[in-house]
CSV table of C-alpha atoms and ligand atoms in Angstrom, one decimal:
chain,number,residue,atom,x,y,z
A,960,MET,CA,22.1,109.1,-9.7
A,961,LYS,CA,19.6,111.8,-8.6
A,962,ALA,CA,20.7,115.4,-8.3
A,963,GLY,CA,21.0,116.7,-4.7
A,964,MET,CA,22.0,113.3,-3.3
A,965,SER,CA,24.9,113.4,-0.8
A,966,ILE,CA,28.0,111.4,-1.4
A,967,VAL,CA,26.9,109.0,1.4
A,968,ASP,CA,23.5,108.6,-0.3
A,969,LYS,CA,25.1,107.8,-3.6
A,970,TYR,CA,27.5,105.4,-1.9
A,971,LYS,CA,24.6,103.6,-0.2
A,972,THR,CA,22.6,103.4,-3.5
A,973,VAL,CA,25.6,101.9,-5.3
A,974,ARG,CA,26.5,99.5,-2.5
A,975,LYS,CA,23.0,98.1,-2.6
A,976,THR,CA,23.5,97.0,-6.2
A,977,ILE,CA,26.7,95.1,-5.3
A,978,PRO,CA,26.6,91.6,-3.8
A,979,GLU,CA,28.0,91.6,-0.2
A,980,LYS,CA,30.9,89.3,-1.2
A,981,VAL,CA,32.2,91.8,-3.9
A,982,LYS,CA,34.5,94.4,-2.5
A,983,LEU,CA,33.7,98.0,-3.4
A,984,ILE,CA,36.8,100.2,-3.8
A,985,ALA,CA,35.8,103.8,-3.7
A,986,VAL,CA,38.0,105.6,-6.1
A,987,SER,CA,38.7,109.1,-4.7
A,988,LYS,CA,41.3,110.4,-7.2
A,989,THR,CA,41.2,114.1,-7.7
A,990,LYS,CA,38.6,114.5,-4.9
A,991,PRO,CA,39.4,116.2,-1.6
A,992,ALA,CA,40.2,114.3,1.6
A,993,GLU,CA,37.0,115.7,3.2
A,994,MET,CA,35.0,113.6,0.7
A,995,VAL,CA,36.9,110.5,1.7
A,996,ARG,CA,36.2,111.5,5.3
A,997,GLU,CA,32.5,111.7,4.7
A,998,LEU,CA,32.4,108.1,3.5
A,999,TYR,CA,34.7,107.0,6.3
A,1000,ASP,CA,32.3,108.5,8.8
A,1001,ALA,CA,29.5,106.5,7.2
A,1002,GLY,CA,31.6,103.3,7.8
A,1003,HIS,CA,33.4,102.8,4.5
A,1004,ARG,CA,37.1,101.8,4.8
A,1005,VAL,CA,38.3,100.9,1.3
A,1006,PHE,CA,39.6,103.6,-1.1
A,1007,GLY,CA,41.6,103.6,-4.3
A,1008,GLU,CA,43.9,106.2,-5.9
A,1009,ASN,CA,45.8,106.2,-9.1
A,1010,LYS,CA,48.7,108.6,-8.3
A,1011,VAL,CA,51.4,107.9,-5.7
A,1012,GLN,CA,51.6,111.5,-4.5
A,1013,GLU,CA,47.8,111.9,-4.0
A,1014,LEU,CA,47.7,108.5,-2.3
A,1015,CYS,CA,50.4,109.5,0.2
A,1016,SER,CA,49.0,112.9,1.0
A,1017,LYS,CA,45.6,111.4,1.7
A,1018,TYR,CA,47.1,108.6,3.8
A,1019,GLU,CA,48.9,111.1,5.9
A,1020,ILE,CA,45.9,113.1,6.9
A,1021,LEU,CA,43.2,110.4,7.1
A,1022,PRO,CA,42.6,107.7,9.7
A,1023,ASN,CA,45.0,104.9,9.6
A,1024,ASP,CA,42.5,102.0,9.5
A,1025,ILE,CA,41.7,102.9,5.8
A,1026,GLU,CA,42.6,100.2,3.3
A,1027,TRP,CA,44.4,102.0,0.5
A,1028,HIS,CA,44.5,100.5,-2.9
A,1029,MET,CA,46.9,101.6,-5.6
A,1030,ILE,CA,45.0,101.2,-8.9
A,1031,GLY,CA,47.0,103.3,-11.4
A,1032,HIS,CA,50.1,102.8,-13.3
A,1033,LEU,CA,53.1,102.6,-10.9
A,1034,GLN,CA,56.6,103.7,-11.6
A,1035,THR,CA,59.4,101.7,-10.0
A,1036,ASN,CA,61.0,104.8,-8.5
A,1037,LYS,CA,57.8,105.6,-6.6
A,1038,VAL,CA,57.1,102.2,-5.0
A,1039,LYS,CA,59.1,103.2,-1.9
A,1040,TYR,CA,56.6,105.9,-0.9
A,1041,ILE,CA,53.6,103.5,-0.7
A,1042,ALA,CA,55.4,100.4,0.4
A,1043,PRO,CA,55.0,101.1,4.2
A,1044,PHE,CA,51.2,101.1,4.1
A,1045,VAL,CA,49.5,100.1,0.8
A,1046,HIS,CA,47.0,97.3,1.1
A,1047,LEU,CA,46.9,96.1,-2.5
A,1048,ILE,CA,48.6,97.1,-5.7
A,1049,HIS,CA,46.3,96.4,-8.7
A,1050,SER,CA,48.6,97.5,-11.5
A,1051,VAL,CA,51.6,95.2,-11.6
A,1052,ASP,CA,52.5,94.9,-15.2
A,1053,SER,CA,56.2,93.8,-15.3
A,1054,ILE,CA,58.6,91.5,-13.4
A,1055,LYS,CA,60.8,94.5,-12.9
A,1056,LEU,CA,58.1,96.3,-11.0
A,1057,LEU,CA,57.4,93.2,-9.0
A,1058,ALA,CA,61.0,92.9,-8.1
A,1059,VAL,CA,61.1,96.5,-6.8
A,1060,ILE,CA,57.9,96.0,-4.8
A,1061,ASN,CA,59.4,92.9,-3.3
A,1062,ASN,CA,62.5,94.9,-2.3
A,1063,GLU,CA,60.6,97.7,-0.7
A,1064,ALA,CA,58.3,95.3,1.1
A,1065,LEU,CA,61.3,93.6,2.5
A,1066,LYS,CA,62.7,96.9,3.8
A,1067,ASN,CA,59.4,97.5,5.5
A,1068,ASN,CA,59.3,93.9,6.9
A,1069,ARG,CA,56.0,93.1,5.2
A,1070,VAL,CA,54.4,91.2,2.4
A,1071,ILE,CA,52.6,93.3,-0.2
A,1072,ASP,CA,49.6,91.9,-2.0
A,1073,CYS,CA,49.5,92.5,-5.7
A,1074,LEU,CA,47.3,91.9,-8.7
A,1075,LEU,CA,48.8,91.3,-12.2
A,1076,GLN,CA,47.2,93.8,-14.6
A,1077,VAL,CA,46.1,92.1,-17.8
A,1078,LYS,CA,45.5,93.8,-21.1
A,1079,ILE,CA,42.0,92.9,-22.1
A,1080,ALA,CA,41.0,96.0,-24.0
A,1081,ARG,CA,41.3,96.1,-27.7
A,1082,GLU,CA,42.4,99.8,-27.6
A,1083,ASP,CA,46.2,100.6,-27.4
A,1084,THR,CA,46.1,102.9,-24.5
A,1085,LYS,CA,45.7,100.5,-21.6
A,1086,PHE,CA,48.6,99.1,-19.7
A,1087,GLY,CA,48.8,95.4,-18.9
A,1088,LEU,CA,50.3,92.0,-19.6
A,1089,SER,CA,49.4,89.7,-22.4
A,1090,VAL,CA,48.7,86.0,-21.6
A,1091,PRO,CA,52.2,85.0,-22.8
A,1092,ASP,CA,53.7,87.8,-20.7
A,1093,LEU,CA,51.8,86.6,-17.6
A,1094,LYS,CA,53.1,83.1,-18.1
A,1095,LYS,CA,56.6,84.5,-18.5
A,1096,VAL,CA,56.3,86.3,-15.1
A,1097,LEU,CA,54.8,83.3,-13.3
A,1098,GLU,CA,57.5,80.9,-14.8
A,1099,SER,CA,60.5,83.2,-14.2
A,1100,GLU,CA,63.1,82.1,-11.6
A,1101,ASP,CA,63.1,85.5,-10.1
A,1102,PHE,CA,59.4,85.3,-9.3
A,1103,TYR,CA,59.9,82.2,-7.0
A,1104,GLY,CA,62.6,84.1,-5.1
A,1105,PHE,CA,60.2,86.9,-4.2
A,1106,GLY,CA,59.3,86.3,-0.6
A,1107,ASN,CA,57.7,89.7,0.1
A,1108,VAL,CA,55.1,89.9,-2.6
A,1109,ARG,CA,52.0,87.8,-2.9
A,1110,ILE,CA,50.0,87.6,-6.2
A,1111,VAL,CA,46.4,87.4,-5.1
A,1112,GLY,CA,44.7,87.8,-8.5
A,1113,LEU,CA,44.3,89.8,-11.7
A,1114,MET,CA,43.1,93.2,-12.7
A,1115,GLY,CA,41.8,94.4,-16.0
A,1116,MET,CA,40.1,97.4,-17.7
A,1117,ALA,CA,37.6,97.0,-20.5
A,1118,THR,CA,37.7,99.1,-23.7
A,1119,PHE,CA,36.1,102.6,-23.3
A,1120,THR,CA,33.1,101.9,-25.5
A,1121,ASP,CA,29.2,101.8,-25.4
A,1122,ASP,CA,29.3,98.4,-26.9
A,1123,VAL,CA,28.2,96.3,-23.9
A,1124,ILE,CA,28.7,93.0,-25.8
A,1125,GLN,CA,32.4,93.9,-26.3
A,1126,ILE,CA,32.7,94.9,-22.6
A,1127,ARG,CA,31.1,91.6,-21.5
A,1128,ASP,CA,33.4,89.7,-23.8
A,1129,GLU,CA,36.5,91.4,-22.4
A,1130,PHE,CA,35.5,90.8,-18.8
A,1131,GLY,CA,34.6,87.2,-19.6
A,1132,ASN,CA,38.0,86.8,-21.1
A,1133,LEU,CA,39.7,88.0,-17.9
A,1134,LYS,CA,37.7,85.5,-15.9
A,1135,LYS,CA,38.8,82.8,-18.2
A,1136,ILE,CA,42.4,83.8,-18.0
A,1137,PHE,CA,42.1,83.9,-14.2
A,1138,ASP,CA,40.6,80.3,-14.2
A,1139,ASP,CA,43.4,79.0,-16.5
A,1140,LEU,CA,46.2,80.6,-14.4
A,1141,ARG,CA,44.6,79.4,-11.2
A,1142,SER,CA,44.6,75.8,-12.4
A,1143,ASP,CA,48.0,76.0,-14.0
A,1144,TYR,CA,50.0,77.9,-11.3
A,1145,PHE,CA,48.0,78.5,-8.2
A,1146,ILE,CA,46.1,75.3,-7.6
A,1147,SER,CA,47.5,75.0,-4.0
A,1148,THR,CA,47.4,78.8,-3.4
A,1149,PRO,CA,43.9,79.7,-2.2
A,1150,SER,CA,44.9,83.3,-1.8
A,1151,PHE,CA,44.9,83.7,-5.6
A,1152,LYS,CA,41.2,84.5,-5.7
A,1153,GLU,CA,40.6,88.2,-6.7
A,1154,ILE,CA,39.4,89.6,-10.0
A,1155,SER,CA,39.4,93.4,-10.0
A,1156,MET,CA,37.3,94.6,-12.9
A,1157,GLY,CA,34.5,97.1,-13.4
A,1158,MET,CA,34.2,100.9,-13.0
A,1159,SER,CA,31.2,103.3,-12.7
A,1160,ASP,CA,29.9,102.6,-16.2
A,1161,ASP,CA,30.5,98.8,-16.4
A,1162,TYR,CA,30.6,97.4,-12.9
A,1163,LYS,CA,27.3,95.5,-13.2
A,1164,ILE,CA,28.5,93.6,-16.2
A,1165,ALA,CA,31.9,92.9,-14.5
A,1166,ILE,CA,30.1,91.4,-11.5
A,1167,GLU,CA,28.0,89.2,-13.7
A,1168,GLU,CA,31.2,88.0,-15.3
A,1169,GLY,CA,32.9,87.2,-12.0
A,1170,ALA,CA,34.5,90.3,-10.5
A,1171,THR,CA,35.4,90.0,-6.8
A,1172,MET,CA,36.4,93.7,-6.6
A,1173,VAL,CA,35.0,96.8,-8.4
A,1174,ARG,CA,36.7,100.2,-8.6
A,1175,ILE,CA,34.1,102.9,-8.5
A,1176,GLY,CA,34.7,106.7,-8.6
A,1177,SER,CA,32.5,109.1,-10.5
A,1178,ILE,CA,29.0,107.7,-9.6
A,1179,ILE,CA,29.8,108.1,-5.9
A,1180,PHE,CA,32.0,111.2,-5.9
A,1181,GLY,CA,30.8,113.0,-9.0
A,1182,GLN,CA,32.5,113.6,-12.3
A,1183,ARG,CA,36.1,114.5,-12.1
A,1184,VAL,CA,37.3,117.9,-13.4
A,1185,TYR,CA,40.9,117.9,-14.8
A,1186,ASN,CA,42.7,121.1,-15.5
W,599,LIG,C1,39.6,106.3,-12.3
W,599,LIG,C2,39.7,104.8,-12.2
W,599,LIG,C3,38.6,104.0,-11.9
W,599,LIG,C4,37.2,104.6,-11.5
W,599,LIG,O1,36.6,105.2,-12.6
W,599,LIG,P1,35.1,105.7,-12.6
W,599,LIG,O2,34.6,105.6,-14.0
W,599,LIG,O3,35.1,107.1,-12.1
W,599,LIG,O4,34.3,104.8,-11.7
W,599,LIG,C5,38.7,102.7,-11.8
W,599,LIG,N1,39.9,102.1,-12.1
W,599,LIG,C6,41.0,102.8,-12.5
W,599,LIG,C7,42.3,102.1,-12.8
W,599,LIG,C8,40.9,104.2,-12.5
W,599,LIG,O5,42.0,104.9,-12.9
């Protein structure tokens, strides 16, 4: 991305490289609400955050037609704060968490869409369910009682590496897991259709491998500074 480009220019440049049918989630974590507002004023409505507190504080001050996506690890005791408004939770990695989301959704009289997060990376640091764990969730009796959550697909993160063959392999694996689960558990559930994979450095590969949603932060908003 060229120096001196505005956030909106960067967004438009990125958007042009993404097919229309793929949803772009602009990941605004650590960035001020004013930056979100700039993209909002340019017409973008879909934003992602990875921390509950930051998600809630931006939700409170920004326009209410924004679609907020929770993309980071979610603790059960914090679900209640996002349950009234969150559009999609990408990071469901246990039946226990799903049960809490269902409960909070019920209290808010709504159905919350969720993705199951799958562990596709070889490194140890990423959250997510294994294939046997996914099947355990989908076959559990509890799951069929959850009337206020809807599983609309899967999410995964590739290993942090320069090895593009490995990255492609991991995304291809997530697509295959998705196809298998769809035919085994969701054959009459057309809403199971989303694959959330791909970030700033690997989203093009993810789209080639079948992503329907990409989560992009730093190439739009700039590098994040943590302190
Ligand atoms: C931060 C984050 C992203 C975006 O990362 P970039 O490399 O800045 O595009 C995507 N997904 C998750 C889960 C994240 O935490």
